[in-house]
Short mmCIF file of C-alpha atoms in Angstrom, two decimals:
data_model
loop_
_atom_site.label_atom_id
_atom_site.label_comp_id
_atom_site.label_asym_id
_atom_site.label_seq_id
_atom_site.Cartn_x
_atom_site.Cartn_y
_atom_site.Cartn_z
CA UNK A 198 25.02 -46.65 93.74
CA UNK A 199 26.11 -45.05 90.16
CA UNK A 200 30.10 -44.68 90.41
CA UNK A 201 31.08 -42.55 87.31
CA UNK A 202 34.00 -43.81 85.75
CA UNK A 203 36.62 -41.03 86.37
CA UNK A 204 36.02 -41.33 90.11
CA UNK A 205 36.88 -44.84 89.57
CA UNK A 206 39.85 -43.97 87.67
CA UNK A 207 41.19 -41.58 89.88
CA UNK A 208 40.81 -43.32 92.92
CA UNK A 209 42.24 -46.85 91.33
CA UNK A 210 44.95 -44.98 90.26
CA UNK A 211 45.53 -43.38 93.73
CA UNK A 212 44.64 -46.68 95.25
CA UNK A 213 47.96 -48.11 93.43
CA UNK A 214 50.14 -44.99 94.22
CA UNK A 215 49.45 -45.55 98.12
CA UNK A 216 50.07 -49.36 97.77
CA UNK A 217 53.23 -48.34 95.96
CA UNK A 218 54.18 -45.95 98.75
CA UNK A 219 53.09 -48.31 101.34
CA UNK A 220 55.45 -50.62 99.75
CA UNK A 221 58.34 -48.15 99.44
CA UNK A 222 58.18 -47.91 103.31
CA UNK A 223 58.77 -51.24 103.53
CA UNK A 224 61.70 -51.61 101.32
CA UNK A 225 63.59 -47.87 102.52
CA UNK A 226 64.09 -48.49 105.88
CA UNK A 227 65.01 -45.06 107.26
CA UNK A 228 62.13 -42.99 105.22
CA UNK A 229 59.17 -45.33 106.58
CA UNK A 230 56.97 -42.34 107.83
CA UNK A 231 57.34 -40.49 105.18
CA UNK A 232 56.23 -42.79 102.88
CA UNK A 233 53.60 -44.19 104.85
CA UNK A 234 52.32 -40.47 105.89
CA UNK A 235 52.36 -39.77 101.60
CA UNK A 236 50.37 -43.23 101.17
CA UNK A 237 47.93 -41.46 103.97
CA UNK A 238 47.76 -38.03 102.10
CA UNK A 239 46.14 -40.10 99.33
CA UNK A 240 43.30 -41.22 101.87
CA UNK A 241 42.93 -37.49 102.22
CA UNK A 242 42.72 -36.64 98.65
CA UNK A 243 40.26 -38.54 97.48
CA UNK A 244 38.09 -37.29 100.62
CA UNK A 245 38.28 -34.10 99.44
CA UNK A 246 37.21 -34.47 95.35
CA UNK A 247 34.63 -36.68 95.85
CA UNK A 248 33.33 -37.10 99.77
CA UNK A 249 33.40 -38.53 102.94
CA UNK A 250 31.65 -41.91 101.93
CA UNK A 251 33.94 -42.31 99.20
CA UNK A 252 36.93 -41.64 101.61
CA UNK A 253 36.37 -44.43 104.19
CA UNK A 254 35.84 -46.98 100.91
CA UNK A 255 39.08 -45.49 99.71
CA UNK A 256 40.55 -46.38 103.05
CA UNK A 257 39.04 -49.61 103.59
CA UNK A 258 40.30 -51.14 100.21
CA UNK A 259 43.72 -49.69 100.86
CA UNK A 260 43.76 -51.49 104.30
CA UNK A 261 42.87 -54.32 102.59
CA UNK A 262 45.02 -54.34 99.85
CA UNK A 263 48.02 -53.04 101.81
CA UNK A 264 47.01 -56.37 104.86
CA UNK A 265 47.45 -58.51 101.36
CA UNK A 266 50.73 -56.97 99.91
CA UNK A 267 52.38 -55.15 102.61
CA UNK A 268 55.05 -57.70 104.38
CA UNK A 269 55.83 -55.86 107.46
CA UNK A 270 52.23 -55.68 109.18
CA UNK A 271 53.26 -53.54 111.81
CA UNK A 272 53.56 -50.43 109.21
CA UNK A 273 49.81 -50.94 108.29
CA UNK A 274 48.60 -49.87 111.98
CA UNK A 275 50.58 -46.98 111.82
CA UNK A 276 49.45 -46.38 108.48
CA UNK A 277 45.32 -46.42 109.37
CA UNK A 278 46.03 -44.13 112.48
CA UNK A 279 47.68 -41.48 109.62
CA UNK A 280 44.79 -42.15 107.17
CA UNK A 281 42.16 -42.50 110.16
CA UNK A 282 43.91 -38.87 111.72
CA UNK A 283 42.95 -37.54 107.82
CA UNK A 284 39.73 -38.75 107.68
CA UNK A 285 38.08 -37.95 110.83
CA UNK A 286 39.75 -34.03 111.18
CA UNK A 287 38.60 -33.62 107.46
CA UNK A 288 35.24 -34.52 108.82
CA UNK A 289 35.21 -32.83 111.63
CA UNK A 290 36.40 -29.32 109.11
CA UNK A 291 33.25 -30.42 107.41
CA UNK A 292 31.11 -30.24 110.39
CA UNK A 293 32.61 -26.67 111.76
CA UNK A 294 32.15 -25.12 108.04
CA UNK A 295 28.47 -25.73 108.29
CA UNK A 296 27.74 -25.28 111.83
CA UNK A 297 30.61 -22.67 113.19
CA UNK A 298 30.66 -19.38 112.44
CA UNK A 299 34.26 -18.30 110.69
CA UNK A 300 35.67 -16.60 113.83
CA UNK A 301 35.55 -19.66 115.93
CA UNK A 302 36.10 -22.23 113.67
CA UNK A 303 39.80 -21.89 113.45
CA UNK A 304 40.35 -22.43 117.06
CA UNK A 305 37.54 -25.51 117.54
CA UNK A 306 39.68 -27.02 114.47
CA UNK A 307 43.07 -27.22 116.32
CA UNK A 308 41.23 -28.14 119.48
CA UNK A 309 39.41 -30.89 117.53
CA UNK A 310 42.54 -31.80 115.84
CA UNK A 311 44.55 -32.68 118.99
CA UNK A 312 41.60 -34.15 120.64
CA UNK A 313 41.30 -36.76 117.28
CA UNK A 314 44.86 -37.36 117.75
CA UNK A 315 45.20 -37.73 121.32
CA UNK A 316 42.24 -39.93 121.35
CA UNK A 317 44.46 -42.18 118.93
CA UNK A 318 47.60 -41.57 120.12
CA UNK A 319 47.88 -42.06 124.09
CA UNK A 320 46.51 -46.03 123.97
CA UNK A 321 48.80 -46.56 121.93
CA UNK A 322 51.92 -45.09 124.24
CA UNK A 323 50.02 -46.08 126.73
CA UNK A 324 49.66 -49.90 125.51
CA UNK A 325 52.19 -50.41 123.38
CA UNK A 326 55.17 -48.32 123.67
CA UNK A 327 57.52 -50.56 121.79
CA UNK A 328 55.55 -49.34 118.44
CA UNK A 329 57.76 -45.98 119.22
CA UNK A 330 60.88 -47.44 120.30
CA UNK A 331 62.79 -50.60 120.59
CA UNK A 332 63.53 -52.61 123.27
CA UNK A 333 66.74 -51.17 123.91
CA UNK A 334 65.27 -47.43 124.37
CA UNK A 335 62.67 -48.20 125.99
CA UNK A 336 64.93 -49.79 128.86
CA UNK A 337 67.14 -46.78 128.67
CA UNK A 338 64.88 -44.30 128.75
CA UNK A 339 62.87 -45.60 131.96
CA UNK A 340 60.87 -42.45 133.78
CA UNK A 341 61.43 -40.08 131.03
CA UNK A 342 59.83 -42.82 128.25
CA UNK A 343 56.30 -41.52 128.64
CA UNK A 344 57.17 -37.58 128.99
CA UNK A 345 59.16 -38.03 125.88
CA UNK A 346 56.57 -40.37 123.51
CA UNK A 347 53.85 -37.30 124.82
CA UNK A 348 55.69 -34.19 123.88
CA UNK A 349 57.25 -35.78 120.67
CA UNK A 350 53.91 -37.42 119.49
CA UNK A 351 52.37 -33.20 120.03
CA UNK A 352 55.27 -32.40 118.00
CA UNK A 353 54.77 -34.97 115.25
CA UNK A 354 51.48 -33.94 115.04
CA UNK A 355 52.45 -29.93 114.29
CA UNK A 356 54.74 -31.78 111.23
CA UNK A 357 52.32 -34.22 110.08
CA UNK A 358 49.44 -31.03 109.88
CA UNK A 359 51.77 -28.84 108.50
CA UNK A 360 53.08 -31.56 105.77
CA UNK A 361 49.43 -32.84 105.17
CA UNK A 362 48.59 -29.03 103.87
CA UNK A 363 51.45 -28.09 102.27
CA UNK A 364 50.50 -31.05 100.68
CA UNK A 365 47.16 -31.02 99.82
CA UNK A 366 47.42 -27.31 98.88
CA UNK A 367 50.29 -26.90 96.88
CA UNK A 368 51.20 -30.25 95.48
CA UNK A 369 48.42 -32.00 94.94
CA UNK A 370 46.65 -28.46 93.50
CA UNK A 371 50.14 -28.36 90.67
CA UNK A 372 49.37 -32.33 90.13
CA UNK A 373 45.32 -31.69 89.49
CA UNK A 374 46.07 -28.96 87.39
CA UNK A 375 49.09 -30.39 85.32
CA UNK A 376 46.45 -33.58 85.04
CA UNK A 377 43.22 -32.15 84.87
CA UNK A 378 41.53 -33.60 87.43
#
């Protein structure tokens, strides 16, 4: 397989900026998300310029890298389900362009989209519910604990689509073109 050596570049460099942000998440306690849902916009970037082959190698090595430098673990599964979430709906928008006609590709998108995330989302409220909240909450909260992780996980996923691009088409567009990429 010929890799030309800006695609390297770029995605070495963006390979470092997610370990970076990874990191970042790690050391500023209350903007974890944030900079673990940036580190997962990368995933999504380097999908776009150069493929979806080249976008699960990008993710692998950053799983990999971030298992080896990351010190709080538990911020790398949350991590792959953001870059996993990117991957799979920017396949599936991949699919519907070549398949759907324009019309109803809009509305298969979002109902992809929630199925992706749903798929992802519920075993993990479902099995582990203390990735969400502590043990304190989760005592507190009793019947209303699942209601709550259900409607705010829809929620977070309105933010995290809207974020992801806003992103993707207005940052990342002024950072290609002030680079050149």
């Amino acid at each position: 397989m010929h890799v030309s050596t800006k695609k390297l570049t770029v995605s070495a460099m963006l390979l470092a900026i997610a370990v970076i942000l990874l990191y970042l998440g790690n050391v500023v306690e209350s903007s974890t998300v944030f900079f673990l849902a940036l580190a997962a916009f990368c995933t999504g970037i380097i999908q776009r310029k150069y493929g979806i082959k080249s976008g699960w190698v990008f993710w692998i090595a950053n799983m990999l890298l971030g298992l080896i430098v990351i010190p709080q673990k538990l911020y790398m599964v949350t991590f792959a389900v953001f870059s996993l979430y990117i991957l799979l709906t920017e396949m599936g928008w991949s699919c519907l362009c070549r398949r759907v006609d324009e019309k109803k590709r809009n509305r298969m998108f979002v109902i992809l989209r929630l199925v992706i995330f749903n798929v992802m989302y519920l075993p993990l409220v479902f099995g582990m519910p203390k990735l969400f909240l502590g043990e304190a909450l989760l005592l507190k909260a009793g019947d209303l604990l699942y209601p709550l992780l259900l409607v705010g996980g829809q929620l977070f996923l309105v933010l995290f689509d809207r974020a992801y691009v806003y992103f993707q088409g207005v940052i990342w567009e002024r950072i290609r073109r002030a680079i050149k990429l």
